[in-house]
Amino acid sequence: MSRTKRAPVRVVSSRTGLSRRLAEIWDYRELLVGLVRKELKVKYKESVLGFLWSMLNPLLYLVIFTIVFQVLLRNNLPRFGIYLLSGLLAWNLFANSLAAATTSITANGSIVKKVHFPREVLPLASVGAGLVHFFLQALVLLAALAVFRHPVDPAYLLMALPALAVLVVLLSALAIALSVVNVYFRDSQHLLELVLLTWFWLTPIVYPYRLVADHLGGSGRGWLLFLNPMVSIVLVFQRGIYNVIESGSGDSITPILPAGVGAGWYLWHLALVGAVSVVLLLGALRLFSRLEGNLAEEL
């Protein structure tokens, strides 16, 4: 009797260990890179400008918001466009990648049902594509800094690297969780649009941090701002890139960034967000493990 060799079968179970799931994702890292390339190619397929569209987005924000807030509304923030972009850079990575990751499994249903691979790489590919756009948009910000000759603080600017790492971990956790939840509850992707809109205005990107913090601090509720993890991340980018604590003089001082604090203050809040993000990532992987078994049927 001839014996037929069978390919190894991956058993999907809620008891699959986290270490095993992480190892599988690492084993399929080449697939992850390939999916990132695919997302980028599909987005700009047959486009004349291609990746330049990613750079036009922050450039348009820079021009429009500068005209509206600094010319028409006459706010007191010097070089408001740079202040805006320093926070918007992190927010665009977070919001755009999370929106794309939430629909990543439902959009690739045919692949999920036919091909064997760890499904977590689908939302992670959206995060990877978002990182590419992040670095492209950073070029616009660097150009703006050069044109306006805006000084940065190198010591604080280096903190943008751990801030970016924390942001990627937080983003990956939410992306993995929402991508699998959206398979069972398709309203999740529509609800996310409203949540992100609200979340944006709860984060000091268009308005100065101290505009709210000084008010809440006087009533002993300043800590409420840091329930929003994006506040700590955005503040690091703003401190390193924008680097203006307050503007004006005398009675016309406009408070902008936290005053009287050093790098330790920023790193402490960043570390708290990082710790929470790691816990969320482990929880997201476990949730994905529990819900993955019926993905094919739901799709």
GROMACS .gro file of C-alpha atoms in nm:
model
  299
    1MET     CA    1   0.000   0.000   0.000
    2SER     CA    2   0.125   0.346  -0.091
    3ARG     CA    3   0.122   0.614   0.166
    4THR     CA    4   0.036   0.973   0.080
    5LYS     CA    5   0.224   1.244   0.265
    6ARG     CA    6   0.000   1.508   0.412
    7ALA     CA    7   0.088   1.870   0.468
    8PRO     CA    8   0.095   1.975   0.832
    9VAL     CA    9  -0.238   2.109   0.951
   10ARG     CA   10  -0.262   2.414   1.171
   11VAL     CA   11  -0.510   2.354   1.451
   12VAL     CA   12  -0.691   2.673   1.545
   13SER     CA   13  -0.777   2.674   1.912
   14SER     CA   14  -0.836   2.927   2.184
   15ARG     CA   15  -0.569   2.740   2.378
   16THR     CA   16  -0.297   2.816   2.125
   17GLY     CA   17  -0.017   2.979   2.322
   18LEU     CA   18   0.074   3.342   2.265
   19SER     CA   19   0.437   3.250   2.210
   20ARG     CA   20   0.335   3.008   1.937
   21ARG     CA   21   0.120   3.270   1.763
   22LEU     CA   22   0.400   3.525   1.776
   23ALA     CA   23   0.641   3.264   1.638
   24GLU     CA   24   0.403   3.191   1.349
   25ILE     CA   25   0.373   3.560   1.263
   26TRP     CA   26   0.753   3.585   1.261
   27ASP     CA   27   0.780   3.276   1.038
   28TYR     CA   28   0.549   3.449   0.788
   29ARG     CA   29   0.734   3.783   0.797
   30GLU     CA   30   0.811   3.759   0.425
   31LEU     CA   31   0.438   3.727   0.355
   32LEU     CA   32   0.380   4.031   0.576
   33VAL     CA   33   0.629   4.235   0.374
   34GLY     CA   34   0.467   4.113   0.052
   35LEU     CA   35   0.122   4.217   0.173
   36VAL     CA   36   0.253   4.561   0.263
   37ARG     CA   37   0.388   4.600  -0.090
   38LYS     CA   38   0.057   4.477  -0.230
   39GLU     CA   39  -0.141   4.734  -0.029
   40LEU     CA   40   0.082   5.015  -0.149
   41LYS     CA   41   0.066   4.904  -0.513
   42VAL     CA   42  -0.312   4.861  -0.510
   43LYS     CA   43  -0.370   5.201  -0.351
   44TYR     CA   44  -0.174   5.385  -0.618
   45LYS     CA   45  -0.241   5.155  -0.912
   46GLU     CA   46  -0.255   5.349  -1.242
   47SER     CA   47  -0.199   5.672  -1.050
   48VAL     CA   48   0.019   5.933  -1.218
   49LEU     CA   49   0.149   6.089  -0.896
   50GLY     CA   50   0.172   5.762  -0.702
   51PHE     CA   51   0.331   5.805  -0.359
   52LEU     CA   52   0.328   6.182  -0.399
   53TRP     CA   53  -0.039   6.169  -0.296
   54SER     CA   54   0.075   6.072   0.056
   55MET     CA   55   0.286   6.385   0.069
   56LEU     CA   56   0.015   6.612  -0.075
   57ASN     CA   57  -0.219   6.526   0.214
   58PRO     CA   58  -0.011   6.688   0.493
   59LEU     CA   59   0.093   6.968   0.257
   60LEU     CA   60  -0.273   7.056   0.200
   61TYR     CA   61  -0.335   7.046   0.577
   62LEU     CA   62  -0.038   7.278   0.625
   63VAL     CA   63  -0.169   7.537   0.380
   64ILE     CA   64  -0.540   7.525   0.469
   65PHE     CA   65  -0.508   7.517   0.849
   66THR     CA   66  -0.245   7.791   0.842
   67ILE     CA   67  -0.477   8.015   0.640
   68VAL     CA   68  -0.784   7.937   0.852
   69PHE     CA   69  -0.633   7.945   1.202
   70GLN     CA   70  -0.347   8.190   1.165
   71VAL     CA   71  -0.465   8.431   0.897
   72LEU     CA   72  -0.846   8.432   0.935
   73LEU     CA   73  -0.896   8.338   1.303
   74ARG     CA   74  -0.565   8.497   1.406
   75ASN     CA   75  -0.464   8.257   1.683
   76ASN     CA   76  -0.145   8.331   1.877
   77LEU     CA   77   0.046   8.013   1.796
   78PRO     CA   78   0.360   8.098   1.599
   79ARG     CA   79   0.403   7.890   1.282
   80PHE     CA   80   0.079   7.706   1.347
   81GLY     CA   81   0.128   7.481   1.044
   82ILE     CA   82   0.436   7.320   1.197
   83TYR     CA   83   0.256   7.275   1.529
   84LEU     CA   84  -0.032   7.108   1.346
   85LEU     CA   85   0.185   6.874   1.138
   86SER     CA   86   0.397   6.766   1.435
   87GLY     CA   87   0.090   6.613   1.597
   88LEU     CA   88  -0.095   6.524   1.277
   89LEU     CA   89   0.197   6.308   1.165
   90ALA     CA   90   0.137   6.062   1.449
   91TRP     CA   91  -0.241   6.088   1.424
   92ASN     CA   92  -0.254   6.009   1.052
   93LEU     CA   93  -0.051   5.692   1.108
   94PHE     CA   94  -0.286   5.588   1.388
   95ALA     CA   95  -0.623   5.673   1.231
   96ASN     CA   96  -0.560   5.573   0.869
   97SER     CA   97  -0.389   5.245   0.956
   98LEU     CA   98  -0.655   5.149   1.209
   99ALA     CA   99  -0.936   5.217   0.961
  100ALA     CA  100  -0.764   5.006   0.694
  101ALA     CA  101  -0.679   4.726   0.938
  102THR     CA  102  -1.037   4.697   1.064
  103THR     CA  103  -1.158   4.588   0.718
  104SER     CA  104  -0.844   4.393   0.625
  105ILE     CA  105  -0.989   4.046   0.691
  106THR     CA  106  -1.332   4.106   0.538
  107ALA     CA  107  -1.167   4.261   0.232
  108ASN     CA  108  -0.948   3.952   0.187
  109GLY     CA  109  -1.213   3.691   0.257
  110SER     CA  110  -1.128   3.479  -0.047
  111ILE     CA  111  -0.766   3.445   0.065
  112VAL     CA  112  -0.861   3.370   0.425
  113LYS     CA  113  -1.086   3.082   0.316
  114LYS     CA  114  -0.837   2.921   0.080
  115VAL     CA  115  -0.480   2.982   0.195
  116HIS     CA  116  -0.312   2.879   0.518
  117PHE     CA  117  -0.130   3.157   0.702
  118PRO     CA  118  -0.161   3.339   1.036
  119ARG     CA  119  -0.448   3.580   0.974
  120GLU     CA  120  -0.298   3.840   1.204
  121VAL     CA  121  -0.061   3.945   0.925
  122LEU     CA  122  -0.352   4.105   0.738
  123PRO     CA  123  -0.415   4.386   0.989
  124LEU     CA  124  -0.040   4.409   1.056
  125ALA     CA  125   0.014   4.467   0.683
  126SER     CA  126  -0.213   4.773   0.708
  127VAL     CA  127   0.003   4.899   0.993
  128GLY     CA  128   0.315   4.841   0.783
  129ALA     CA  129   0.169   5.032   0.488
  130GLY     CA  130   0.075   5.313   0.725
  131LEU     CA  131   0.437   5.334   0.840
  132VAL     CA  132   0.550   5.387   0.481
  133HIS     CA  133   0.305   5.677   0.446
  134PHE     CA  134   0.425   5.810   0.784
  135PHE     CA  135   0.784   5.843   0.664
  136LEU     CA  136   0.673   5.997   0.334
  137GLN     CA  137   0.467   6.257   0.519
  138ALA     CA  138   0.759   6.322   0.753
  139LEU     CA  139   0.949   6.449   0.449
  140VAL     CA  140   0.689   6.727   0.410
  141LEU     CA  141   0.738   6.825   0.774
  142LEU     CA  142   1.116   6.825   0.736
  143ALA     CA  143   1.081   7.049   0.430
  144ALA     CA  144   0.857   7.288   0.626
  145LEU     CA  145   1.112   7.304   0.909
  146ALA     CA  146   1.383   7.390   0.658
  147VAL     CA  147   1.176   7.652   0.473
  148PHE     CA  148   1.066   7.831   0.792
  149ARG     CA  149   1.404   7.770   0.962
  150HIS     CA  150   1.221   7.642   1.265
  151PRO     CA  151   1.460   7.517   1.539
  152VAL     CA  152   1.413   7.172   1.693
  153ASP     CA  153   1.553   7.030   2.015
  154PRO     CA  154   1.769   6.727   1.921
  155ALA     CA  155   1.745   6.577   2.270
  156TYR     CA  156   1.366   6.579   2.264
  157LEU     CA  157   1.350   6.492   1.895
  158LEU     CA  158   1.522   6.159   1.970
  159MET     CA  159   1.227   6.072   2.195
  160ALA     CA  160   1.014   6.054   1.882
  161LEU     CA  161   1.169   5.711   1.816
  162PRO     CA  162   1.036   5.541   2.133
  163ALA     CA  163   0.711   5.735   2.085
  164LEU     CA  164   0.678   5.586   1.737
  165ALA     CA  165   0.752   5.239   1.875
  166VAL     CA  166   0.482   5.276   2.142
  167LEU     CA  167   0.239   5.404   1.880
  168VAL     CA  168   0.304   5.101   1.658
  169VAL     CA  169   0.244   4.859   1.948
  170LEU     CA  170  -0.079   5.037   2.046
  171LEU     CA  171  -0.191   5.049   1.685
  172SER     CA  172  -0.110   4.681   1.627
  173ALA     CA  173  -0.311   4.579   1.933
  174LEU     CA  174  -0.622   4.770   1.826
  175ALA     CA  175  -0.578   4.664   1.462
  176ILE     CA  176  -0.565   4.292   1.543
  177ALA     CA  177  -0.863   4.312   1.779
  178LEU     CA  178  -1.087   4.523   1.555
  179SER     CA  179  -1.007   4.326   1.240
  180VAL     CA  180  -1.144   4.004   1.386
  181VAL     CA  181  -1.434   4.171   1.569
  182ASN     CA  182  -1.543   4.335   1.243
  183VAL     CA  183  -1.588   3.992   1.084
  184TYR     CA  184  -1.863   3.912   1.335
  185PHE     CA  185  -1.999   4.265   1.381
  186ARG     CA  186  -1.975   4.457   1.052
  187ASP     CA  187  -2.100   4.776   1.216
  188SER     CA  188  -1.759   4.804   1.384
  189GLN     CA  189  -1.601   4.968   1.079
  190HIS     CA  190  -1.873   5.234   1.066
  191LEU     CA  191  -1.866   5.292   1.442
  192LEU     CA  192  -1.489   5.336   1.421
  193GLU     CA  193  -1.531   5.638   1.192
  194LEU     CA  194  -1.731   5.818   1.461
  195VAL     CA  195  -1.493   5.709   1.736
  196LEU     CA  196  -1.189   5.836   1.544
  197LEU     CA  197  -1.359   6.168   1.473
  198THR     CA  198  -1.430   6.217   1.844
  199TRP     CA  199  -1.085   6.087   1.940
  200PHE     CA  200  -0.917   6.340   1.711
  201TRP     CA  201  -1.079   6.635   1.886
  202LEU     CA  202  -0.998   6.487   2.227
  203THR     CA  203  -0.629   6.495   2.131
  204PRO     CA  204  -0.441   6.830   2.138
  205ILE     CA  205  -0.350   6.852   1.769
  206VAL     CA  206  -0.544   7.156   1.646
  207TYR     CA  207  -0.553   7.329   1.986
  208PRO     CA  208  -0.269   7.365   2.244
  209TYR     CA  209  -0.238   7.103   2.517
  210ARG     CA  210  -0.222   7.361   2.795
  211LEU     CA  211  -0.543   7.527   2.678
  212VAL     CA  212  -0.722   7.231   2.837
  213ALA     CA  213  -0.460   7.106   3.083
  214ASP     CA  214  -0.431   7.435   3.274
  215HIS     CA  215  -0.808   7.450   3.309
  216LEU     CA  216  -0.842   7.091   3.430
  217GLY     CA  217  -0.530   7.118   3.645
  218GLY     CA  218  -0.688   7.400   3.841
  219SER     CA  219  -0.977   7.173   3.934
  220GLY     CA  220  -0.751   6.875   4.008
  221ARG     CA  221  -0.862   6.679   3.702
  222GLY     CA  222  -0.558   6.725   3.479
  223TRP     CA  223  -0.490   6.351   3.488
  224LEU     CA  224  -0.805   6.293   3.284
  225LEU     CA  225  -0.625   6.404   2.969
  226PHE     CA  226  -0.384   6.112   2.994
  227LEU     CA  227  -0.663   5.857   2.983
  228ASN     CA  228  -0.628   5.922   2.612
  229PRO     CA  229  -0.307   5.734   2.517
  230MET     CA  230  -0.257   5.948   2.207
  231VAL     CA  231  -0.201   6.257   2.425
  232SER     CA  232   0.131   6.126   2.560
  233ILE     CA  233   0.246   6.019   2.214
  234VAL     CA  234   0.146   6.341   2.037
  235LEU     CA  235   0.306   6.556   2.307
  236VAL     CA  236   0.643   6.389   2.249
  237PHE     CA  237   0.626   6.464   1.877
  238GLN     CA  238   0.519   6.823   1.944
  239ARG     CA  239   0.796   6.879   2.201
  240GLY     CA  240   1.065   6.740   1.977
  241ILE     CA  241   0.951   6.901   1.650
  242TYR     CA  242   0.754   7.216   1.733
  243ASN     CA  243   0.954   7.293   2.050
  244VAL     CA  244   0.764   7.605   2.162
  245ILE     CA  245   0.646   7.599   2.524
  246GLU     CA  246   0.461   7.930   2.513
  247SER     CA  247   0.449   8.242   2.297
  248GLY     CA  248   0.401   8.612   2.361
  249SER     CA  249   0.498   8.815   2.665
  250GLY     CA  250   0.342   8.992   2.960
  251ASP     CA  251  -0.036   8.957   2.975
  252SER     CA  252  -0.057   8.815   2.621
  253ILE     CA  253   0.124   8.487   2.683
  254THR     CA  254  -0.026   8.189   2.501
  255PRO     CA  255   0.053   7.858   2.680
  256ILE     CA  256   0.118   7.573   2.438
  257LEU     CA  257   0.318   7.273   2.568
  258PRO     CA  258   0.381   7.152   2.927
  259ALA     CA  259   0.595   7.403   3.117
  260GLY     CA  260   0.861   7.330   3.378
  261VAL     CA  261   0.901   6.962   3.292
  262GLY     CA  262   1.198   6.772   3.150
  263ALA     CA  263   1.246   6.467   2.932
  264GLY     CA  264   1.171   6.238   3.226
  265TRP     CA  265   0.812   6.366   3.242
  266TYR     CA  266   0.751   6.278   2.879
  267LEU     CA  267   0.925   5.940   2.904
  268TRP     CA  268   0.727   5.847   3.217
  269HIS     CA  269   0.392   5.906   3.046
  270LEU     CA  270   0.520   5.733   2.734
  271ALA     CA  271   0.628   5.431   2.940
  272LEU     CA  272   0.280   5.404   3.094
  273VAL     CA  273   0.120   5.403   2.750
  274GLY     CA  274   0.379   5.148   2.633
  275ALA     CA  275   0.302   4.912   2.921
  276VAL     CA  276  -0.073   4.937   2.857
  277SER     CA  277  -0.015   4.884   2.485
  278VAL     CA  278   0.180   4.561   2.544
  279VAL     CA  279  -0.102   4.429   2.765
  280LEU     CA  280  -0.356   4.526   2.497
  281LEU     CA  281  -0.148   4.351   2.229
  282LEU     CA  282  -0.136   4.027   2.427
  283GLY     CA  283  -0.509   4.055   2.490
  284ALA     CA  284  -0.576   4.121   2.121
  285LEU     CA  285  -0.379   3.811   2.019
  286ARG     CA  286  -0.575   3.600   2.267
  287LEU     CA  287  -0.905   3.745   2.142
  288PHE     CA  288  -0.801   3.674   1.783
  289SER     CA  289  -0.717   3.317   1.881
  290ARG     CA  290  -1.061   3.264   2.032
  291LEU     CA  291  -1.253   3.409   1.736
  292GLU     CA  292  -1.037   3.282   1.450
  293GLY     CA  293  -1.191   2.934   1.433
  294ASN     CA  294  -1.512   3.044   1.257
  295LEU     CA  295  -1.369   3.314   1.031
  296ALA     CA  296  -1.422   3.114   0.712
  297GLU     CA  297  -1.787   3.049   0.796
  298GLU     CA  298  -1.854   3.412   0.883
  299LEU     CA  299  -1.690   3.537   0.565
   0.00000   0.00000   0.00000
